[in-house]
mmCIF file of C-alpha atoms in Angstrom:
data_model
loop_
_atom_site.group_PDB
_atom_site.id
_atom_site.type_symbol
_atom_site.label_atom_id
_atom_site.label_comp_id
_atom_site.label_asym_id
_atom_site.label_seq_id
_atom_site.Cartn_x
_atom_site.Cartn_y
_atom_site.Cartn_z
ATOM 1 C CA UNK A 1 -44.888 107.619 -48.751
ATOM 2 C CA UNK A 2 -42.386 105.097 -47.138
ATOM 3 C CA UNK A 3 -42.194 105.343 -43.878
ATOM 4 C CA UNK A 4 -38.193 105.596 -42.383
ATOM 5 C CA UNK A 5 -37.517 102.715 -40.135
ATOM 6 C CA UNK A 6 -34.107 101.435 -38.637
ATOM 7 C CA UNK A 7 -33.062 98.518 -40.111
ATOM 8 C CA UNK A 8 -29.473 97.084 -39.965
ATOM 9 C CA UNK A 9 -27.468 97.120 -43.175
ATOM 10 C CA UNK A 10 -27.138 93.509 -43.624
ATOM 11 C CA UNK A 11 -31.104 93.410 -43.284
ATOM 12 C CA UNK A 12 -31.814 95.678 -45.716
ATOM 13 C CA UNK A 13 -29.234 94.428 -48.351
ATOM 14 C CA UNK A 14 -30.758 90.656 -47.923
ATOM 15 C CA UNK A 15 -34.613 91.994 -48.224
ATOM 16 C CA UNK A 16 -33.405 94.001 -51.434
ATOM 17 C CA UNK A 17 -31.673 90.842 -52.925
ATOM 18 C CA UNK A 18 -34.971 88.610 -52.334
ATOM 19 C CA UNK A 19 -37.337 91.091 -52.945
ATOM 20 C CA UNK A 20 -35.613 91.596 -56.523
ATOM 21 C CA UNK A 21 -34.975 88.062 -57.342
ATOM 22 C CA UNK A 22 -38.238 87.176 -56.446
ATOM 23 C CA UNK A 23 -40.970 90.179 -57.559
ATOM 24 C CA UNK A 24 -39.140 91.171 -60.498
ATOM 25 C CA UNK A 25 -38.273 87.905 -62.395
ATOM 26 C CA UNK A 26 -40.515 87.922 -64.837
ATOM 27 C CA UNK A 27 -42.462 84.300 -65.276
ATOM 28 C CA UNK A 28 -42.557 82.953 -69.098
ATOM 29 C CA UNK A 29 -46.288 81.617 -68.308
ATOM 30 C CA UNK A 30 -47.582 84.258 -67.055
ATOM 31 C CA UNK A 31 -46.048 86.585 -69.704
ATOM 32 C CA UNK A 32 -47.580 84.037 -72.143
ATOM 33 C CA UNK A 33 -51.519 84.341 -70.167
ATOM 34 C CA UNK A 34 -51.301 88.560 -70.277
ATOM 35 C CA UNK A 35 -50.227 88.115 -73.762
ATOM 36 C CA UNK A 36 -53.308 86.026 -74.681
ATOM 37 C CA UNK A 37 -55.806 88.335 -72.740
ATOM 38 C CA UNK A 38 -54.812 91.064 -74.217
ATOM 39 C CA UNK A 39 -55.455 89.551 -77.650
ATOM 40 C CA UNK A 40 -58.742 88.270 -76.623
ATOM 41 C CA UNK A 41 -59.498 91.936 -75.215
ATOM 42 C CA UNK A 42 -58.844 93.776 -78.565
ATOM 43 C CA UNK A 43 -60.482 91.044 -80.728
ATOM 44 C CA UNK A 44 -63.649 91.930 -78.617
ATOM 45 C CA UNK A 45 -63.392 95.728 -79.151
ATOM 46 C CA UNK A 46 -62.454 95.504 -82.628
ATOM 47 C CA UNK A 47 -66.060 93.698 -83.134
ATOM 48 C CA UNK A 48 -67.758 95.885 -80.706
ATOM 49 C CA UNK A 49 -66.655 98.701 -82.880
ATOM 50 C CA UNK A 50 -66.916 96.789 -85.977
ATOM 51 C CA UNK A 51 -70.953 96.238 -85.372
ATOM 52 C CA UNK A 52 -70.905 99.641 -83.311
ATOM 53 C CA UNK A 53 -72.352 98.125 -80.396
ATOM 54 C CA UNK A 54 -70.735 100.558 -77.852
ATOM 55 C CA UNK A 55 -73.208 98.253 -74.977
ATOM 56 C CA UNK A 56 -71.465 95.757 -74.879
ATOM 57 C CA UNK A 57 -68.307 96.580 -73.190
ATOM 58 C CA UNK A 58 -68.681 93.824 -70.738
ATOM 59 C CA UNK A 59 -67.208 91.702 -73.513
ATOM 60 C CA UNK A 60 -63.520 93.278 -73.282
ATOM 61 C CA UNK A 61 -63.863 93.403 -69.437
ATOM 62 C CA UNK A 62 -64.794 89.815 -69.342
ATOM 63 C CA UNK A 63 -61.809 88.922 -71.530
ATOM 64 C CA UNK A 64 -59.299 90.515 -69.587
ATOM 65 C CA UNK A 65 -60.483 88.783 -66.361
ATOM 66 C CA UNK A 66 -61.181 85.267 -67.142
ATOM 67 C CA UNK A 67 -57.908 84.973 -68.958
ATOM 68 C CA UNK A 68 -55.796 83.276 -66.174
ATOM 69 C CA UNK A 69 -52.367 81.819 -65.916
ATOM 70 C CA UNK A 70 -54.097 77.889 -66.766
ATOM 71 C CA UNK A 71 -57.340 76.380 -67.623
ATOM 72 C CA UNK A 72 -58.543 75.485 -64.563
ATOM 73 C CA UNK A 73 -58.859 78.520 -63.116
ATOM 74 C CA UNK A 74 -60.369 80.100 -66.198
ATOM 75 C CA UNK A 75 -63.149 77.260 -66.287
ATOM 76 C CA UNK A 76 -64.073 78.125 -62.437
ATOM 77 C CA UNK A 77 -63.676 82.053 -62.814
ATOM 78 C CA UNK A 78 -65.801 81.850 -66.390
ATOM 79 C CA UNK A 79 -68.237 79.681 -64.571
ATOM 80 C CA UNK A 80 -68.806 81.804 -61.539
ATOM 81 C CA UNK A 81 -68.771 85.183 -63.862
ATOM 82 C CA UNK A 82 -71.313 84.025 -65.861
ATOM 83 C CA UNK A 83 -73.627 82.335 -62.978
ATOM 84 C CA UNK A 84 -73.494 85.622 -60.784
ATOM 85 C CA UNK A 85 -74.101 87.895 -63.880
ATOM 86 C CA UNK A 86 -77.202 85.810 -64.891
ATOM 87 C CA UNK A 87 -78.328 85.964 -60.822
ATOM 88 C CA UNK A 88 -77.614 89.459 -61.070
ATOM 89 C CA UNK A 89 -79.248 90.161 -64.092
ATOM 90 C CA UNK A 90 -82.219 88.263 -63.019
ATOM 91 C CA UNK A 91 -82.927 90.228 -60.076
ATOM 92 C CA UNK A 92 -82.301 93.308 -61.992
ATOM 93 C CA UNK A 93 -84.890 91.936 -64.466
ATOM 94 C CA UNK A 94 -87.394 91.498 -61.778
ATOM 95 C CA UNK A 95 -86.815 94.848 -60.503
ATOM 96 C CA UNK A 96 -87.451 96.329 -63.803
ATOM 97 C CA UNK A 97 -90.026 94.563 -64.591
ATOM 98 C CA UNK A 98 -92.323 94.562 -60.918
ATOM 99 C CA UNK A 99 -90.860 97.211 -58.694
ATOM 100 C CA UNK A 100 -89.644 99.939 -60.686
ATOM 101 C CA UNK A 101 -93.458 100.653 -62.304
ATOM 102 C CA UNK A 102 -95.024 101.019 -58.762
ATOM 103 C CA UNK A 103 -93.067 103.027 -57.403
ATOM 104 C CA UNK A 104 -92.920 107.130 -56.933
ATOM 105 C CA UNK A 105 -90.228 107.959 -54.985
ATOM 106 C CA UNK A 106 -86.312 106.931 -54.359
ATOM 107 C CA UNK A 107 -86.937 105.084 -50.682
ATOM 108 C CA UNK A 108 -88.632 101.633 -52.313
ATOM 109 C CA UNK A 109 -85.545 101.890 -55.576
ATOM 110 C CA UNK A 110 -82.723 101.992 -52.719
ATOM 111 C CA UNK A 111 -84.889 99.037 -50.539
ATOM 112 C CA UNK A 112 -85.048 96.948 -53.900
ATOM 113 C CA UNK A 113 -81.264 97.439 -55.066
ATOM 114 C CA UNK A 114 -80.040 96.759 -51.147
ATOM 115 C CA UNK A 115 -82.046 93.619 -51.545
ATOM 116 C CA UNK A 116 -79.934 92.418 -54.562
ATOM 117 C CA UNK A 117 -76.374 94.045 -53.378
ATOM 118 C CA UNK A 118 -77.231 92.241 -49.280
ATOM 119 C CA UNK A 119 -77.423 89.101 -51.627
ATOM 120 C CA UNK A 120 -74.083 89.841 -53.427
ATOM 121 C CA UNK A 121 -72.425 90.209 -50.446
ATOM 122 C CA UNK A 122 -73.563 87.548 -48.513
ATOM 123 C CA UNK A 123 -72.063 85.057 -51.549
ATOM 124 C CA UNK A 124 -68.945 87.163 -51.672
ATOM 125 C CA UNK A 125 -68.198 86.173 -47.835
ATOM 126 C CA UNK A 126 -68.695 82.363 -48.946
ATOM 127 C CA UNK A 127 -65.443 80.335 -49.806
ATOM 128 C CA UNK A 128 -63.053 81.076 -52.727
ATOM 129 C CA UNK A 129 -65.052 78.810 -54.874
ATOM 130 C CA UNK A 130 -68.214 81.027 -54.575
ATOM 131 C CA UNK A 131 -67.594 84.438 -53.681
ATOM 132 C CA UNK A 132 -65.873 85.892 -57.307
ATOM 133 C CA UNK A 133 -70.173 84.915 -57.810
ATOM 134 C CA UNK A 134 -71.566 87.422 -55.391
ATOM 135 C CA UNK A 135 -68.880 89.960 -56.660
ATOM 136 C CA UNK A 136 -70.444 89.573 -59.908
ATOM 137 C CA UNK A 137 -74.226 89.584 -58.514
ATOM 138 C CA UNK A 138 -73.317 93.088 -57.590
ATOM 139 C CA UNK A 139 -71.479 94.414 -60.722
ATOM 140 C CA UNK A 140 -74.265 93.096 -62.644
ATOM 141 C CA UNK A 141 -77.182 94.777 -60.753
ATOM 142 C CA UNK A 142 -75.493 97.929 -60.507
ATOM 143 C CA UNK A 143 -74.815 98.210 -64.487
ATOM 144 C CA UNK A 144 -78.620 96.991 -65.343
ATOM 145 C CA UNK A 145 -80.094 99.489 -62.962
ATOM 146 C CA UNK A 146 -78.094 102.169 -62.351
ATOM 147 C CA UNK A 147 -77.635 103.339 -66.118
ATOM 148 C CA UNK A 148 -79.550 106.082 -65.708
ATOM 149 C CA UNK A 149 -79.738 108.810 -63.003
ATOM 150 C CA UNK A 150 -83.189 107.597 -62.513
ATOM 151 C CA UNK A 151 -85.426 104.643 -61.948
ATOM 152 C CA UNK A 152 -85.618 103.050 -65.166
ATOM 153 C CA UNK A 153 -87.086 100.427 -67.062
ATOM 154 C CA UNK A 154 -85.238 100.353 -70.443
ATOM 155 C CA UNK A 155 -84.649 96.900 -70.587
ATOM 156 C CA UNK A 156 -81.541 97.204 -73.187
ATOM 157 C CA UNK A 157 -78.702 97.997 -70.722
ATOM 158 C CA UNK A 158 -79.979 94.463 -68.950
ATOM 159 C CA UNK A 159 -79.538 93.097 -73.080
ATOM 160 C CA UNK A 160 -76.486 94.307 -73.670
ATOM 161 C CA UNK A 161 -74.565 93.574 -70.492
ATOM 162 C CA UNK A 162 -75.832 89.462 -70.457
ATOM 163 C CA UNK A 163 -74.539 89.675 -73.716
ATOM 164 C CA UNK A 164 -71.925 91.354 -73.546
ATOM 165 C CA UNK A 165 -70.205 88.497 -71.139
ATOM 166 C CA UNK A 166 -71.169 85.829 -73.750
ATOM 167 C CA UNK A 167 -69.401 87.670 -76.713
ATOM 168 C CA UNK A 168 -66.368 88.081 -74.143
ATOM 169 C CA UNK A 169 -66.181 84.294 -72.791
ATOM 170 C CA UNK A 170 -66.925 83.515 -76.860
ATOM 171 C CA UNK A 171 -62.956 85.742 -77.789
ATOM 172 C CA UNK A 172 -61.547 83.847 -74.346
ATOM 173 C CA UNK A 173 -62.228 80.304 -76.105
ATOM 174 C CA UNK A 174 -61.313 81.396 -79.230
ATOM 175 C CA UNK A 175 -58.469 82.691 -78.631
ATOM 176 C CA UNK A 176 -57.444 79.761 -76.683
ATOM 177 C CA UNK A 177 -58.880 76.858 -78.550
ATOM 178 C CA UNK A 178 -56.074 78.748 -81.347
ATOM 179 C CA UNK A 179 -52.892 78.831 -79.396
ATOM 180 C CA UNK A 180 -53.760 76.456 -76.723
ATOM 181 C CA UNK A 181 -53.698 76.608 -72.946
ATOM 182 C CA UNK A 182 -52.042 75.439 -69.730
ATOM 183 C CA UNK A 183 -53.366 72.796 -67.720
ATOM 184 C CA UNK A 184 -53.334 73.286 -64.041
ATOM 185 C CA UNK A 185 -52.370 69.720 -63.488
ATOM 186 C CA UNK A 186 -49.147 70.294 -65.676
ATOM 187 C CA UNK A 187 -48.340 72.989 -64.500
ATOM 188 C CA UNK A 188 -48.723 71.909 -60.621
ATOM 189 C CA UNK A 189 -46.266 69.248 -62.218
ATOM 190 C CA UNK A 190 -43.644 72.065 -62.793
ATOM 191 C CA UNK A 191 -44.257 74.225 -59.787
ATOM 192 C CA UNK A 192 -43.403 70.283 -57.723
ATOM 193 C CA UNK A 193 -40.274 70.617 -59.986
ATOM 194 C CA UNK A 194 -39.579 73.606 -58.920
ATOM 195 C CA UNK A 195 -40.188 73.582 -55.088
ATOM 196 C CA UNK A 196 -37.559 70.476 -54.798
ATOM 197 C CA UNK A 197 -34.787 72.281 -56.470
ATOM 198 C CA UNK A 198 -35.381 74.815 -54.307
ATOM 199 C CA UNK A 199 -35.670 72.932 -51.277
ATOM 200 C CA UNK A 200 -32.672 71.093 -51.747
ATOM 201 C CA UNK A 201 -30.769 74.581 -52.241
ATOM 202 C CA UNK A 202 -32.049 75.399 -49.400
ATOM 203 C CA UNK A 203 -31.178 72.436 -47.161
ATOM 204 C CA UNK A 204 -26.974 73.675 -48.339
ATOM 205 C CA UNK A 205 -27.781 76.264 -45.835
ATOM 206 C CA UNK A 206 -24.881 76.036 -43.128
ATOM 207 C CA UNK A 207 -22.844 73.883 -45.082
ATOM 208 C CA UNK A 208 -19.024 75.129 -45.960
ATOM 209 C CA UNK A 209 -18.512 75.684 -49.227
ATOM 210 C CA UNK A 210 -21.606 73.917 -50.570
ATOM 211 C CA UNK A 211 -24.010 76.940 -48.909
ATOM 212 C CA UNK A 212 -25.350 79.616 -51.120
ATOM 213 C CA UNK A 213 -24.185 83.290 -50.106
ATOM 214 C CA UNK A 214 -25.807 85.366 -48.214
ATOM 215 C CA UNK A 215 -26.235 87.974 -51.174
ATOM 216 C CA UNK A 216 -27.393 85.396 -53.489
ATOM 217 C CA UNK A 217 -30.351 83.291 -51.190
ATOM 218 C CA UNK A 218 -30.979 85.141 -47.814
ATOM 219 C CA UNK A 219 -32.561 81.709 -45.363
ATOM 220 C CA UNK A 220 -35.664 83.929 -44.751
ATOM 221 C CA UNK A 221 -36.383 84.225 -48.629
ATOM 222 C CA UNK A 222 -36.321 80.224 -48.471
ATOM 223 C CA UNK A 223 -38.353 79.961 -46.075
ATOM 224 C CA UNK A 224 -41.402 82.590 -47.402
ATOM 225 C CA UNK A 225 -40.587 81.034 -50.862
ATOM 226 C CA UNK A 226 -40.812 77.227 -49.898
ATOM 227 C CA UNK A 227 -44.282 77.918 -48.222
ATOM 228 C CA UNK A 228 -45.822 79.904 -51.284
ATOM 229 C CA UNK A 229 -44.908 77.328 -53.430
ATOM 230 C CA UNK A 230 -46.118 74.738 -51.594
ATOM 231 C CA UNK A 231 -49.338 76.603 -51.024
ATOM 232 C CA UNK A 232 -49.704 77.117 -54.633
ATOM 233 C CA UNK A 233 -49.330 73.961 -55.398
ATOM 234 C CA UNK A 234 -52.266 72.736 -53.785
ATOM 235 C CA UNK A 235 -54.195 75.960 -55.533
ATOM 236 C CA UNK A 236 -53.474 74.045 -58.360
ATOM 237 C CA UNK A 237 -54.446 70.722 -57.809
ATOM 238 C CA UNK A 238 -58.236 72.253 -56.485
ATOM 239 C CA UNK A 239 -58.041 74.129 -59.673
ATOM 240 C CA UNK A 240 -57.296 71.145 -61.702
ATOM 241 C CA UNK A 241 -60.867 69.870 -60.651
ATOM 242 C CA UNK A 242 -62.581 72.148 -63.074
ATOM 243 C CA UNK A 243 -60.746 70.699 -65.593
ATOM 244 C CA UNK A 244 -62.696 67.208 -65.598
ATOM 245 C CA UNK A 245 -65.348 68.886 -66.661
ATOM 246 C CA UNK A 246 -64.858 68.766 -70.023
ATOM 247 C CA UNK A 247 -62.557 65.376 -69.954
ATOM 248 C CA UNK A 248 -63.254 62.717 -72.276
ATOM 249 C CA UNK A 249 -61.773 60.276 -69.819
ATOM 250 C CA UNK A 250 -62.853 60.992 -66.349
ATOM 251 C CA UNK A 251 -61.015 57.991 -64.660
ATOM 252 C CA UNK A 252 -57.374 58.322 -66.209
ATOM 253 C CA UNK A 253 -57.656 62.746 -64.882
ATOM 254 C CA UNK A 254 -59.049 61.472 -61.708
ATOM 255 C CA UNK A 255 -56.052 58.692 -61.476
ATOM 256 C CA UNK A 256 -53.646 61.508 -62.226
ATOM 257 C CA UNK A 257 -54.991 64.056 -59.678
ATOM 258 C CA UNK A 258 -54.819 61.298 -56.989
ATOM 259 C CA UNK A 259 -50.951 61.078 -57.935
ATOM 260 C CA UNK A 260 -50.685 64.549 -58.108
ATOM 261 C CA UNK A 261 -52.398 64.902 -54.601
ATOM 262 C CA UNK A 262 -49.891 61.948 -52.990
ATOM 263 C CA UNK A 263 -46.878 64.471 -54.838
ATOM 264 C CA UNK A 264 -47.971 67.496 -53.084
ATOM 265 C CA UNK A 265 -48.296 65.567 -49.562
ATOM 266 C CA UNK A 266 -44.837 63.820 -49.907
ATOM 267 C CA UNK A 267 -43.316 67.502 -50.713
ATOM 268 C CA UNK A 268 -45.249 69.354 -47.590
ATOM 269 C CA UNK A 269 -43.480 66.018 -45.579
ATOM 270 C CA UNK A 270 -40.205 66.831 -46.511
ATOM 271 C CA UNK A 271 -40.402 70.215 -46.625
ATOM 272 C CA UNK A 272 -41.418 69.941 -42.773
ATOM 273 C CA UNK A 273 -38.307 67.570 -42.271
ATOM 274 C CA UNK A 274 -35.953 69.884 -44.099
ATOM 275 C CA UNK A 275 -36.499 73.427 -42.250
ATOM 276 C CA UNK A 276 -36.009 70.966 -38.873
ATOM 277 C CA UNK A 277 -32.720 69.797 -40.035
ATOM 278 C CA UNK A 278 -32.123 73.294 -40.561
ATOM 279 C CA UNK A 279 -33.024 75.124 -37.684
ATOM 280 C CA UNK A 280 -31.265 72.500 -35.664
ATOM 281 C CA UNK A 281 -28.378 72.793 -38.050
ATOM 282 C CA UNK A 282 -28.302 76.670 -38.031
ATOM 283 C CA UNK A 283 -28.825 76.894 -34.071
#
């Protein structure tokens, strides 16, 4: 439920005006990513049903989450799935294998699995370049040892789980390697694009008959909207990092990131000028 609050009319009709120009535009990329997922996700299920290997679920999931709006961030979030499953599925392994046998009773089970989920959460709390890892360290234990309603060691669960995240990651690149993918460096390129056309709509503001309406650009939607695009900007350029990985030629992608890094800092300068001018201007 929404809770009632007083708001002025003119308040409420500018937050309406951003909030649908802004949430409900629909973006061509990302329209263009969910469609490609989504293929990825039912070429996995067709095969899983085509070899009836009902196990391996884990392939659709891992589809649908490492399909991301460029390539970047699906080479770090592929990466970091597959390094926390096989941590995960390790210590499940060892569990299975050395624990689970000598034990009688529930108490040592719950000591063992804390073990593994204390470890998944302590990598979760890490930086954004770790912690999708420990998320998986815990996903991963609790499908290998809690398929049962008992302390088990059926080692096929652990099989078809590792696996199942290979077959997925396998659809992801083929699916891509077919219809291509988005580099985070290009489209960082774009979003630059993008945040100086709006910035220079936005320094109009108090200008007769050059500003925008009120209706149209409200100043406080500028402001929100010039920050999250700068912000995501720089998302992109540390996502572009994972991108060298698999370059052929490691100096020209590092020259173009340095570029792309002097870009982003010019922008964040002017953008800093601009909403002075324009508080000065509006005051």
């Amino acid at each position: 439920r929404t809770a009632t609050r007083t708001r002025s009319p003119d308040f409420v009709r500018r937050q309406s005006t951003f909030s649908t120009m802004s949430f409900l535009k629909i973006d061509r990329v990302d329209l263009v990513s969910s469609a490609k997922g989504a293929l990825a996700g039912i070429l996995a299920y067709l095969y899983l049903n085509a070899i009836e290997w009902p196990g391996g679920i884990t392939a659709v999931v891992t589809a649908v989450l490492v399909c991301l709006d460029n390539y970047g961030a699906m080479i770090l979030k592929s990466a970091l799935r597959v390094i926390g499953a096989f941590l995960g599925g390790l210590g499940s392994l060892l569990v299975i294998l050395y624990v689970i046998p000598q034990i009688t009773s529930l108490a040592p089970f719950l000591v063992a699995t804390s073990v593994l989920f204390g470890i998944g959460a302590w990598v979760q709390t890490g930086s954004a370049r770790i912690s999708y890892a420990g998320l998986q360290i815990g996903y991963a234990a609790s499908l290998c040892l809690f398929a049962t309603h008992y302390p088990s060691v059926d080692l096929m669960p652990f099989r078809d789980r590792m696996l199942g995240i290979y077959a997925g990651l396998g659809f992801v690149v083929l699916v891509y390697g077919i219809f291509g993918e988005i580099r985070a460096r290009v489209r960082a390129v774009d979003n630059c694009a993008e945040t100086l056309r709006l910035m220079a709509r936005a320094a109009a503001l108090g200008f007769r008959d050059i500003a925008p309406s009120r209706e149209e650009t409200p100043f406080m939607g500028f402001r929100y909207e010039l920050f999250r695009r700068v912000s995501f900007g720089y998302k992109l350029l540390a996502e572009s990092e994972y991108e060298d990985w698999f370059s052929k030629d490691r100096e020209r992608t590092a020259k173009e990131r340095e570029g792309l890094a002097q870009l982003l800092d010019r922008i964040r300068a002017i953008h800093r000028v601009t909403l002075s001018l324009l508080w000065n201007r509006l005051d």
